XYZ file of N, CA, C and O in Angstrom:
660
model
N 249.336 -112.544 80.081
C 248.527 -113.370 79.201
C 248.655 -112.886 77.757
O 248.790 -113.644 76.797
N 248.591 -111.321 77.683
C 248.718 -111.284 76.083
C 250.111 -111.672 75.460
O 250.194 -112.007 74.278
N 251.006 -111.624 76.148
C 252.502 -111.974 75.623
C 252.534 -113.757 75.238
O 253.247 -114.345 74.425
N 251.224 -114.429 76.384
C 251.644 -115.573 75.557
C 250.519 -115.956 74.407
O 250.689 -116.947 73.696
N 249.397 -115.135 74.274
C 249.051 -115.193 73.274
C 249.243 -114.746 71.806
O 248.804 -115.130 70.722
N 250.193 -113.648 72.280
C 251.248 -112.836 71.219
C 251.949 -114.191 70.300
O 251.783 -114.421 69.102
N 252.757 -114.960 71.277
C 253.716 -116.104 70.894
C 253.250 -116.791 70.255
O 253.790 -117.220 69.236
N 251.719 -117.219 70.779
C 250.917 -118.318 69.982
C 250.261 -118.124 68.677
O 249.883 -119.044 67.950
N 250.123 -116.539 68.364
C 250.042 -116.226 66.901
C 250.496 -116.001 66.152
O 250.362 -115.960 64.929
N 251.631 -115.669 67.409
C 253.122 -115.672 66.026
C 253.609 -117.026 65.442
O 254.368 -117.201 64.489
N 252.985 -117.962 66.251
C 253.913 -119.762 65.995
C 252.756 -119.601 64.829
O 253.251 -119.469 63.710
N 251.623 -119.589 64.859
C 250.987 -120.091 63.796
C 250.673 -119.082 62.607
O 249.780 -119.293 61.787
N 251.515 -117.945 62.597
C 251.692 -117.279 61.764
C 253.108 -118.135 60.594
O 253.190 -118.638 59.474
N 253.910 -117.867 61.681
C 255.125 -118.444 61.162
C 254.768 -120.526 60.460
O 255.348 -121.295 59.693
N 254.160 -120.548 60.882
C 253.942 -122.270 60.854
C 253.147 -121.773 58.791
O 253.384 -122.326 57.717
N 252.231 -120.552 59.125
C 251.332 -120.183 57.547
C 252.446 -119.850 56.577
O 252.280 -120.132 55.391
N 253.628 -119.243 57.002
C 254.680 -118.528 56.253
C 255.437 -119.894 56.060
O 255.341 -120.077 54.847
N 256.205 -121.057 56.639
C 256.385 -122.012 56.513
C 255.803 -122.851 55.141
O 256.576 -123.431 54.378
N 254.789 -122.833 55.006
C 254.067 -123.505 53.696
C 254.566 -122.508 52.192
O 254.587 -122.901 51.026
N 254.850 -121.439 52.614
C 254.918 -120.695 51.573
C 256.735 -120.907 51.445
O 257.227 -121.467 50.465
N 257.573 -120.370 52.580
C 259.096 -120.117 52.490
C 259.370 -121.120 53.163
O 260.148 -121.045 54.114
N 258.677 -122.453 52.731
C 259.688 -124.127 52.857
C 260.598 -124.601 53.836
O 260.501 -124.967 55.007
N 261.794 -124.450 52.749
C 262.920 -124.752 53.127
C 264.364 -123.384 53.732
O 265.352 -123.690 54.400
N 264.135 -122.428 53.396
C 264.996 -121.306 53.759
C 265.820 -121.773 54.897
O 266.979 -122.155 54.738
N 265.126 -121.739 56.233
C 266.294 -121.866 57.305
C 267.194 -123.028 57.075
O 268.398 -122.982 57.328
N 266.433 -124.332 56.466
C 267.240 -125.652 56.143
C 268.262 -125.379 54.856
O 269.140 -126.224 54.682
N 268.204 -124.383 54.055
C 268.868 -124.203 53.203
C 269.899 -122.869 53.825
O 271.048 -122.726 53.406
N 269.453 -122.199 54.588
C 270.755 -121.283 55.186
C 271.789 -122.670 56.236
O 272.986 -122.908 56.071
N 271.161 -123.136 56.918
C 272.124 -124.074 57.534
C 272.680 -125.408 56.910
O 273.655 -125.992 57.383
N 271.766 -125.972 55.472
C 272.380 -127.023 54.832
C 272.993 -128.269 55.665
O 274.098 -128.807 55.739
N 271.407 -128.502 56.402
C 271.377 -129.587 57.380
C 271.940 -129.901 58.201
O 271.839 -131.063 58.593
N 272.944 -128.817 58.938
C 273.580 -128.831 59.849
C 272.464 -129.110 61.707
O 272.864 -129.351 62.846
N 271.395 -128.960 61.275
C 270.806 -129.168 62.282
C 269.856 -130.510 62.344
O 269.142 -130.873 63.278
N 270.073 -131.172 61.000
C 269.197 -132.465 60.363
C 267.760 -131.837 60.659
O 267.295 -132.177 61.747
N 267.060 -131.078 59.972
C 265.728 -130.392 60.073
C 265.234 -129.849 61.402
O 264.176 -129.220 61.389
N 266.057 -130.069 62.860
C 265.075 -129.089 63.877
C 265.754 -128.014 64.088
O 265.821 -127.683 65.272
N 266.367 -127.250 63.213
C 266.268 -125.684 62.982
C 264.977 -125.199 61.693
O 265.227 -124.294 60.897
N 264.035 -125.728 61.677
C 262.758 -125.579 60.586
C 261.939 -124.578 60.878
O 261.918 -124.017 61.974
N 261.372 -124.356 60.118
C 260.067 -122.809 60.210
C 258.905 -123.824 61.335
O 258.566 -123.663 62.508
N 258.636 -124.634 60.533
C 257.449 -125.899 61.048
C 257.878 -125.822 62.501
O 257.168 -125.254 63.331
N 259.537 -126.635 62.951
C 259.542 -126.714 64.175
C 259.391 -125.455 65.323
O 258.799 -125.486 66.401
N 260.086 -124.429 64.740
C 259.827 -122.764 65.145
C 258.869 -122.882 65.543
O 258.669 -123.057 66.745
N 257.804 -122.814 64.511
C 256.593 -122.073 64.600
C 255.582 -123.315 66.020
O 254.898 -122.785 66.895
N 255.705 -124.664 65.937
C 255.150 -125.424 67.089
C 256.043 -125.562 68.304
O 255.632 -126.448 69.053
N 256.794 -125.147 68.594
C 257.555 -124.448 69.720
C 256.692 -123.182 69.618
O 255.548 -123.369 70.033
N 256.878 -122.273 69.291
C 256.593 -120.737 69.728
C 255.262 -121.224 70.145
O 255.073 -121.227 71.361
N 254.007 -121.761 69.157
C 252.591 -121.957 69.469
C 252.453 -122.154 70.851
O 252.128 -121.391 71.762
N 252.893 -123.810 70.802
C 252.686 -124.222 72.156
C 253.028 -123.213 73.413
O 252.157 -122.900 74.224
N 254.331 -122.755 73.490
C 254.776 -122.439 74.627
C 253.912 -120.443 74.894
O 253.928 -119.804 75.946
N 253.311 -120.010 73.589
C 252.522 -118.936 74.233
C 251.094 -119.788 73.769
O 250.279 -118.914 73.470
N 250.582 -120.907 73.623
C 248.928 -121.077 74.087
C 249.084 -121.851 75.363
O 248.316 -121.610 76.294
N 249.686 -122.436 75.437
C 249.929 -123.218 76.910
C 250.014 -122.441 77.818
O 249.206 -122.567 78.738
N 251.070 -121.320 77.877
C 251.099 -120.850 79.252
C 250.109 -119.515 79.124
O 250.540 -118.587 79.809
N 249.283 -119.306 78.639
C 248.129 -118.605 78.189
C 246.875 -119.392 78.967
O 246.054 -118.723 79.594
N 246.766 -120.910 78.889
C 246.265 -121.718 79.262
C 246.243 -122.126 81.028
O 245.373 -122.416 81.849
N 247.387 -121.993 81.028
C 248.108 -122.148 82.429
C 247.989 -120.972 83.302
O 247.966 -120.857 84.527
N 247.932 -120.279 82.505
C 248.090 -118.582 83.369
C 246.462 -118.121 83.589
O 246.046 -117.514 84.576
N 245.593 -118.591 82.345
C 243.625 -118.325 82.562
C 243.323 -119.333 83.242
O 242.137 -119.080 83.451
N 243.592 -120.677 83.946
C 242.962 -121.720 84.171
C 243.201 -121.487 85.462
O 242.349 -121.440 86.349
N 244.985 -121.262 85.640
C 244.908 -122.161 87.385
C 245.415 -120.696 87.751
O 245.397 -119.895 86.816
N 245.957 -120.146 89.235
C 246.799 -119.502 89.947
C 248.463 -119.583 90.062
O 249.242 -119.203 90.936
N 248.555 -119.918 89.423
C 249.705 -119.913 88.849
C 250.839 -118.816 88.881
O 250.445 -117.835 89.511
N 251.629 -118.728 88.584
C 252.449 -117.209 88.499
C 252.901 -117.347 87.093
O 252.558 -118.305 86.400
N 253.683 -116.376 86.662
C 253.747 -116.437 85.658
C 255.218 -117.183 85.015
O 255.324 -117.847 83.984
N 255.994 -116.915 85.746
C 257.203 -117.972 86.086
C 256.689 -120.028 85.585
O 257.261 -120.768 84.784
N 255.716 -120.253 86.281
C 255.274 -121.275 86.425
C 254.440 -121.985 85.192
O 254.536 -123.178 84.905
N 253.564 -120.978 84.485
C 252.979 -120.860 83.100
C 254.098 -120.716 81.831
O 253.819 -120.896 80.646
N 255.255 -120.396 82.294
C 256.199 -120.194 80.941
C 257.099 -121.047 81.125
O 257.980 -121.112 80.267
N 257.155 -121.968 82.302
C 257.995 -122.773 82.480
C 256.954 -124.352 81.747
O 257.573 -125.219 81.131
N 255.713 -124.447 81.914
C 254.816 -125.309 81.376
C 254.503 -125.039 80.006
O 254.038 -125.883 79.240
N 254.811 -123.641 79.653
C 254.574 -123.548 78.039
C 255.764 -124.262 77.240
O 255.624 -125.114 76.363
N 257.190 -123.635 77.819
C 258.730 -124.218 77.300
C 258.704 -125.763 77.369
O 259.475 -126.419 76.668
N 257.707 -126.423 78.318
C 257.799 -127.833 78.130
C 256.992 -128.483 77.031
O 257.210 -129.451 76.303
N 255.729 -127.414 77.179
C 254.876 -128.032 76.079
C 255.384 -127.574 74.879
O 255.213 -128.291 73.893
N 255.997 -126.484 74.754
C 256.618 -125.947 73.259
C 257.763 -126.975 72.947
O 258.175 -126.985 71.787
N 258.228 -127.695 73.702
C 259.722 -128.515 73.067
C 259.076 -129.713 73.046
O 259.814 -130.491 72.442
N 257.648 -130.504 73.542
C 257.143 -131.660 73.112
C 256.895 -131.427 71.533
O 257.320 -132.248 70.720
N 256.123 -130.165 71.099
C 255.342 -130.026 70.438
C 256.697 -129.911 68.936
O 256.558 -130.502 67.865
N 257.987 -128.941 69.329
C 259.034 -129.410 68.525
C 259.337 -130.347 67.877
O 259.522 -130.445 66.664
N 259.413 -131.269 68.889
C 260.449 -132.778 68.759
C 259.160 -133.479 68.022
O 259.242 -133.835 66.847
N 258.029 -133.643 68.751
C 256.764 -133.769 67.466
C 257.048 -133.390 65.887
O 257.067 -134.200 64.960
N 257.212 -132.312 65.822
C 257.262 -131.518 64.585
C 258.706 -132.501 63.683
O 258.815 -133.105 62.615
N 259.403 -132.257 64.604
C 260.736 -132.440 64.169
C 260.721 -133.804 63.851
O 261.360 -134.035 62.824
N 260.135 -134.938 64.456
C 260.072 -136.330 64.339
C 259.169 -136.688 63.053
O 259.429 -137.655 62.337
N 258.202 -135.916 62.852
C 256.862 -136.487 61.398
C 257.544 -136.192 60.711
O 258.055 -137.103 60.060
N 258.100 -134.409 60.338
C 258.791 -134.080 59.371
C 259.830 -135.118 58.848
O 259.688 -135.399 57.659
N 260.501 -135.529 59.282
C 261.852 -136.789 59.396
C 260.988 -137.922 58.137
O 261.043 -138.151 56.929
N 260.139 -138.431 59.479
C 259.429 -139.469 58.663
C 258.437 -139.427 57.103
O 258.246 -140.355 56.317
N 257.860 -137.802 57.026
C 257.631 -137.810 56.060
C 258.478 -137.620 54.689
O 258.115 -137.815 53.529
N 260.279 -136.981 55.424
C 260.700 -136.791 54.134
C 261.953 -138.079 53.876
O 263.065 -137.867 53.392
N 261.499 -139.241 54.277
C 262.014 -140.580 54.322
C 260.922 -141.323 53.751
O 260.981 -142.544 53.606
N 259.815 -140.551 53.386
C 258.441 -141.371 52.869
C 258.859 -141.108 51.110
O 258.676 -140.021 50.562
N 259.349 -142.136 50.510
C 259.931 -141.846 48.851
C 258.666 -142.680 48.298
O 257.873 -143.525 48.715
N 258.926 -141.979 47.155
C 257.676 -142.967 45.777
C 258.847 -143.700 44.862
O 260.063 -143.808 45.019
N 258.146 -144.050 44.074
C 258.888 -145.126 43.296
C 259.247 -143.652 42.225
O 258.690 -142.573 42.430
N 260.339 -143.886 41.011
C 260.562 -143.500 40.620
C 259.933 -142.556 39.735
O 258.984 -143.173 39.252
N 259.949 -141.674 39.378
C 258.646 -140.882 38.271
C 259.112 -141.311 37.001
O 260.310 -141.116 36.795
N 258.324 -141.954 35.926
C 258.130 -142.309 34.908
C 259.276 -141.587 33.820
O 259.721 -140.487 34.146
N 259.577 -141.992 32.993
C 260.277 -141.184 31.859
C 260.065 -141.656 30.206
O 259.708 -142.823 30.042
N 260.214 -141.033 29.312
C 259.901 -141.291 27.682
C 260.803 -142.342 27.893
O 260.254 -143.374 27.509
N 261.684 -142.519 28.228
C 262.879 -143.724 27.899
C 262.254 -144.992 28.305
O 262.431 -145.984 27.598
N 261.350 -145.081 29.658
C 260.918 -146.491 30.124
C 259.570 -146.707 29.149
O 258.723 -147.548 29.449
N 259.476 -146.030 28.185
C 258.440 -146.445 26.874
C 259.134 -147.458 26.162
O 258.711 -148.611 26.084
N 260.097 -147.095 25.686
C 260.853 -148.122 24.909
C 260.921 -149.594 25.263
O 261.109 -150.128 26.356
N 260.616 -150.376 23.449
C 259.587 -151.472 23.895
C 258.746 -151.809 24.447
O 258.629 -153.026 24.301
N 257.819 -151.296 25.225
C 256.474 -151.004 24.883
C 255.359 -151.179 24.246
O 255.041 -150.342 23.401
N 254.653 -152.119 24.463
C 253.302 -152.151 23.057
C 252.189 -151.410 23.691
O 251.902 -151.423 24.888
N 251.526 -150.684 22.625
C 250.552 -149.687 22.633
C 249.827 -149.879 21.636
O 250.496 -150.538 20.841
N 248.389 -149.581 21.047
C 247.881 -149.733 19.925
C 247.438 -148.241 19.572
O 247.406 -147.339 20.408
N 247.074 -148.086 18.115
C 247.171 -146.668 17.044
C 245.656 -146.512 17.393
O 244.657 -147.198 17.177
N 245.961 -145.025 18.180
C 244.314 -144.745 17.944
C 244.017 -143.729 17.074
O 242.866 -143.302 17.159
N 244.869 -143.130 16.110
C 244.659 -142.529 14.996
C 245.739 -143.238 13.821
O 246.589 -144.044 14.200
N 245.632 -142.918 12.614
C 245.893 -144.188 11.792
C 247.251 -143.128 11.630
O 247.023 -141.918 11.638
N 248.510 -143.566 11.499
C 249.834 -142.809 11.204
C 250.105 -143.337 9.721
O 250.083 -144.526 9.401
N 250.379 -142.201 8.818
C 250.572 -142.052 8.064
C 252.399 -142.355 7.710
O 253.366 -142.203 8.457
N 252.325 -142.857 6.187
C 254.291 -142.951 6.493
C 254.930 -141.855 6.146
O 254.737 -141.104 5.189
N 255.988 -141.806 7.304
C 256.955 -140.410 7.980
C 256.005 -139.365 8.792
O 256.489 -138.267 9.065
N 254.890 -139.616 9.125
C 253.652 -138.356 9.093
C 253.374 -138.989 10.535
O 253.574 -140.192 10.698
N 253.017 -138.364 11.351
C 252.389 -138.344 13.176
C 250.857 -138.890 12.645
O 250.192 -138.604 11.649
N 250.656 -139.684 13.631
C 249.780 -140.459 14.183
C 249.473 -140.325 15.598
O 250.055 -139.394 16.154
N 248.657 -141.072 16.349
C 248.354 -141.249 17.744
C 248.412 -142.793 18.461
O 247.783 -143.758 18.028
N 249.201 -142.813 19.515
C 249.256 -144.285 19.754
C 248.507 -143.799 21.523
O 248.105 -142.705 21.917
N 248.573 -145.169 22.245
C 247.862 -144.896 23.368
C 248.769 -146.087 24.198
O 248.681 -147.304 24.039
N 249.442 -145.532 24.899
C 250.096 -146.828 25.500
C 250.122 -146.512 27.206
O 249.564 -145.495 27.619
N 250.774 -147.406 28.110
C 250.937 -147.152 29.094
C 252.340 -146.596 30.161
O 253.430 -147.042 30.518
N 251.726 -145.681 30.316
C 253.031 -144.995 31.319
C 252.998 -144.930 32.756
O 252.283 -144.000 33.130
N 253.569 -145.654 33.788
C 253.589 -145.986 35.196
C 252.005 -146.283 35.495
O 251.370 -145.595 36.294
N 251.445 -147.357 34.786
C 250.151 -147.943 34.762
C 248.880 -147.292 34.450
O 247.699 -147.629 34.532
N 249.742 -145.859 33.922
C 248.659 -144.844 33.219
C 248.091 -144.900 31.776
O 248.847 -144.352 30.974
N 246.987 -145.404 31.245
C 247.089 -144.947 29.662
C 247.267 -143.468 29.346
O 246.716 -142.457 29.781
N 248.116 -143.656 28.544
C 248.817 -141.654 28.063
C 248.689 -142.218 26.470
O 248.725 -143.295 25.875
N 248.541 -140.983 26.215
C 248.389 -140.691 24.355
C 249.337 -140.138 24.330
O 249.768 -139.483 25.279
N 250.011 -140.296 22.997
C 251.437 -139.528 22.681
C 251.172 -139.979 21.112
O 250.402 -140.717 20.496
N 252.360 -139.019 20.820
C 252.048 -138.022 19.077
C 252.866 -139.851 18.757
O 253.663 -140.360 19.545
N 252.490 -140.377 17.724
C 253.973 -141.115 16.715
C 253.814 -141.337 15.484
O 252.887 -141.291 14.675
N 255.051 -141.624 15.492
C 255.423 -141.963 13.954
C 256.141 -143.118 13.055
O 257.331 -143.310 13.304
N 255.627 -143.785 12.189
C 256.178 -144.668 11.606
C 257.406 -144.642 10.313
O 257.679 -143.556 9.799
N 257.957 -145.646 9.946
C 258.762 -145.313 8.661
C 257.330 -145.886 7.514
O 257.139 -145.400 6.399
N 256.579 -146.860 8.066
C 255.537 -147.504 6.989
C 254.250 -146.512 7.716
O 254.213 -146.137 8.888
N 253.466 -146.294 6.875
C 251.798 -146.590 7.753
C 250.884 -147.360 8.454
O 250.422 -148.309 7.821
N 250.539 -147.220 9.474
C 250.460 -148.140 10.268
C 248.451 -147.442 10.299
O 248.217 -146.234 10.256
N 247.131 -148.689 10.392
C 246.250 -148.655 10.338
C 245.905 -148.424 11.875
O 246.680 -148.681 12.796
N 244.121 -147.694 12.063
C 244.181 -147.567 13.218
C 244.075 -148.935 13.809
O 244.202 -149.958 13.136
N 243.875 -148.917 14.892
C 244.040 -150.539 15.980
C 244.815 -151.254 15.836
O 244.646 -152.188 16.619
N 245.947 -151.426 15.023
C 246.928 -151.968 14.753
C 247.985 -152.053 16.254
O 248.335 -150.981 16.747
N 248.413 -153.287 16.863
C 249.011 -153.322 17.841
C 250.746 -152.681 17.437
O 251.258 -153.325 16.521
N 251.378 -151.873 17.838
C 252.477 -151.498 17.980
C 253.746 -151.493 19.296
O 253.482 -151.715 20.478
N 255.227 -151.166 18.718
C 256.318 -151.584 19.532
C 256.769 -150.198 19.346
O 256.691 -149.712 18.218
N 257.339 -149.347 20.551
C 257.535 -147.837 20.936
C 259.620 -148.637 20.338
O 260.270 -149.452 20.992
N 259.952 -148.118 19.279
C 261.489 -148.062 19.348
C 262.192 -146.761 19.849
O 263.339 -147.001 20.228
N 261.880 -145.637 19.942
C 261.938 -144.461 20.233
C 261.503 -143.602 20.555
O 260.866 -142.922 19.750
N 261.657 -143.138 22.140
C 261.020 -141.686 22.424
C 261.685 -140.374 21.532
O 262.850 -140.028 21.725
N 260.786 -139.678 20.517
C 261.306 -138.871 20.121
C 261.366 -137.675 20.625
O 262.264 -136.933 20.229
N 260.371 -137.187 21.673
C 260.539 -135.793 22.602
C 259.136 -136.540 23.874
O 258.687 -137.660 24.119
N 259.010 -135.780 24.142
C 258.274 -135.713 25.690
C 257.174 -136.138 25.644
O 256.610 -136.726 26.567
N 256.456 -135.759 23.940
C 255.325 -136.257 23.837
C 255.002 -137.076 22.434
O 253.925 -137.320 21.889
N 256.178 -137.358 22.117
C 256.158 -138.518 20.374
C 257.057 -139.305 20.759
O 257.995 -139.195 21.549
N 256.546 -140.385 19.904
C 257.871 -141.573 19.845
C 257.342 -142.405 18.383
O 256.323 -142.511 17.700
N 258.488 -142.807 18.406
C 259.021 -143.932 17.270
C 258.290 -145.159 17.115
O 258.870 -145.924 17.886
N 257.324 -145.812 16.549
C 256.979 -146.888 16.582
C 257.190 -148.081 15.761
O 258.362 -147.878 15.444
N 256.903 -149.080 15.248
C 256.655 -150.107 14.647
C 255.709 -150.814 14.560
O 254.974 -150.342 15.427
N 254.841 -152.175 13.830
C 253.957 -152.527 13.862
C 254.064 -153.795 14.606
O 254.858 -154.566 14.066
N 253.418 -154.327 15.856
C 253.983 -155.916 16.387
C 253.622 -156.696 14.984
O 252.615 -156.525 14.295
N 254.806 -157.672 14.728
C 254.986 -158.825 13.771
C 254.754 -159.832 14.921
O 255.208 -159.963 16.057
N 253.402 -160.821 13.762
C 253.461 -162.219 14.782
C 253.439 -163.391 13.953
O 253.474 -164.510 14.465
């Protein structure tokens, strides 16, 4: 019994070390195993197959042959489990992450008044977020004044203009 409870703290030891050291085994094999050589899958194999036959071995009369043969089954359900979400979660994509470039053209309005050649504050929207970012005009532009982003100038300024109507 303690050997398969040994196993079962080691799976969920290894499953805690997993969150921390990721990807390692998938990066020593470089997907040669398409993810079920994983820490994750390791570690719910090892669990199962020492709490199960831990389970098997305190519950019924059993031998011990018979408890490690019911743990190895429940440890390779509990795998292919592992091995199957993992799959699906890393086939679960988002839409693209936002960039200064998909600003361009753009209308935003001045929530601090930009001075000409001199930083201002505009407030526009980024992947349906309002974000503030530094800008700048060639004219001065008043606050509330509706504006057109011609240029991301770094990560957090860009280039504007005033909308003409």
């Amino acid at each position: 019994m303690t050997i398969f409870l040994g196993l079962g703290i080691a799976g969920i030891v290894l499953l805690a070390l997993s969150l921390i050291f990721g990807g390692i085994l998938e990066g020593l094999f470089d997907g040669l195993f398409d993810g079920l050589l994983s820490l994750p899958v390791i570690a719910g194999f090892l669990s199962m197959l020492g709490f199960g036959g831990a389970i098997v071995l305190g519950s019924t009369s059993a031998g011990t042959l018979v408890a490690t043969a019911i743990g190895v089954a429940a440890g390779l359900v509990a795998a292919w489990l592992t091995w199957k979400l993992s799959k699906a979660l890393m086939r679960d994509q988002t839409d693209a992450t936002p960039r200064g470039s998909d600003l361009i053209g753009t209308s935003g309005s001045v929530v601090t008044a930009i001075p000409a050649e001199g930083y201002g504050e505009v407030l526009l929207r980024l992947g349906g977020q309002p974000v503030k970012y530094a800008a700048k005009s060639a004219a001065p532009v008043a606050r509330g004044t509706e504006i057109w982003v011609e240029e991301a100038l770094s990560t957090t300024s860009v280039a504007v203009r005033p909308v003409e109507r």
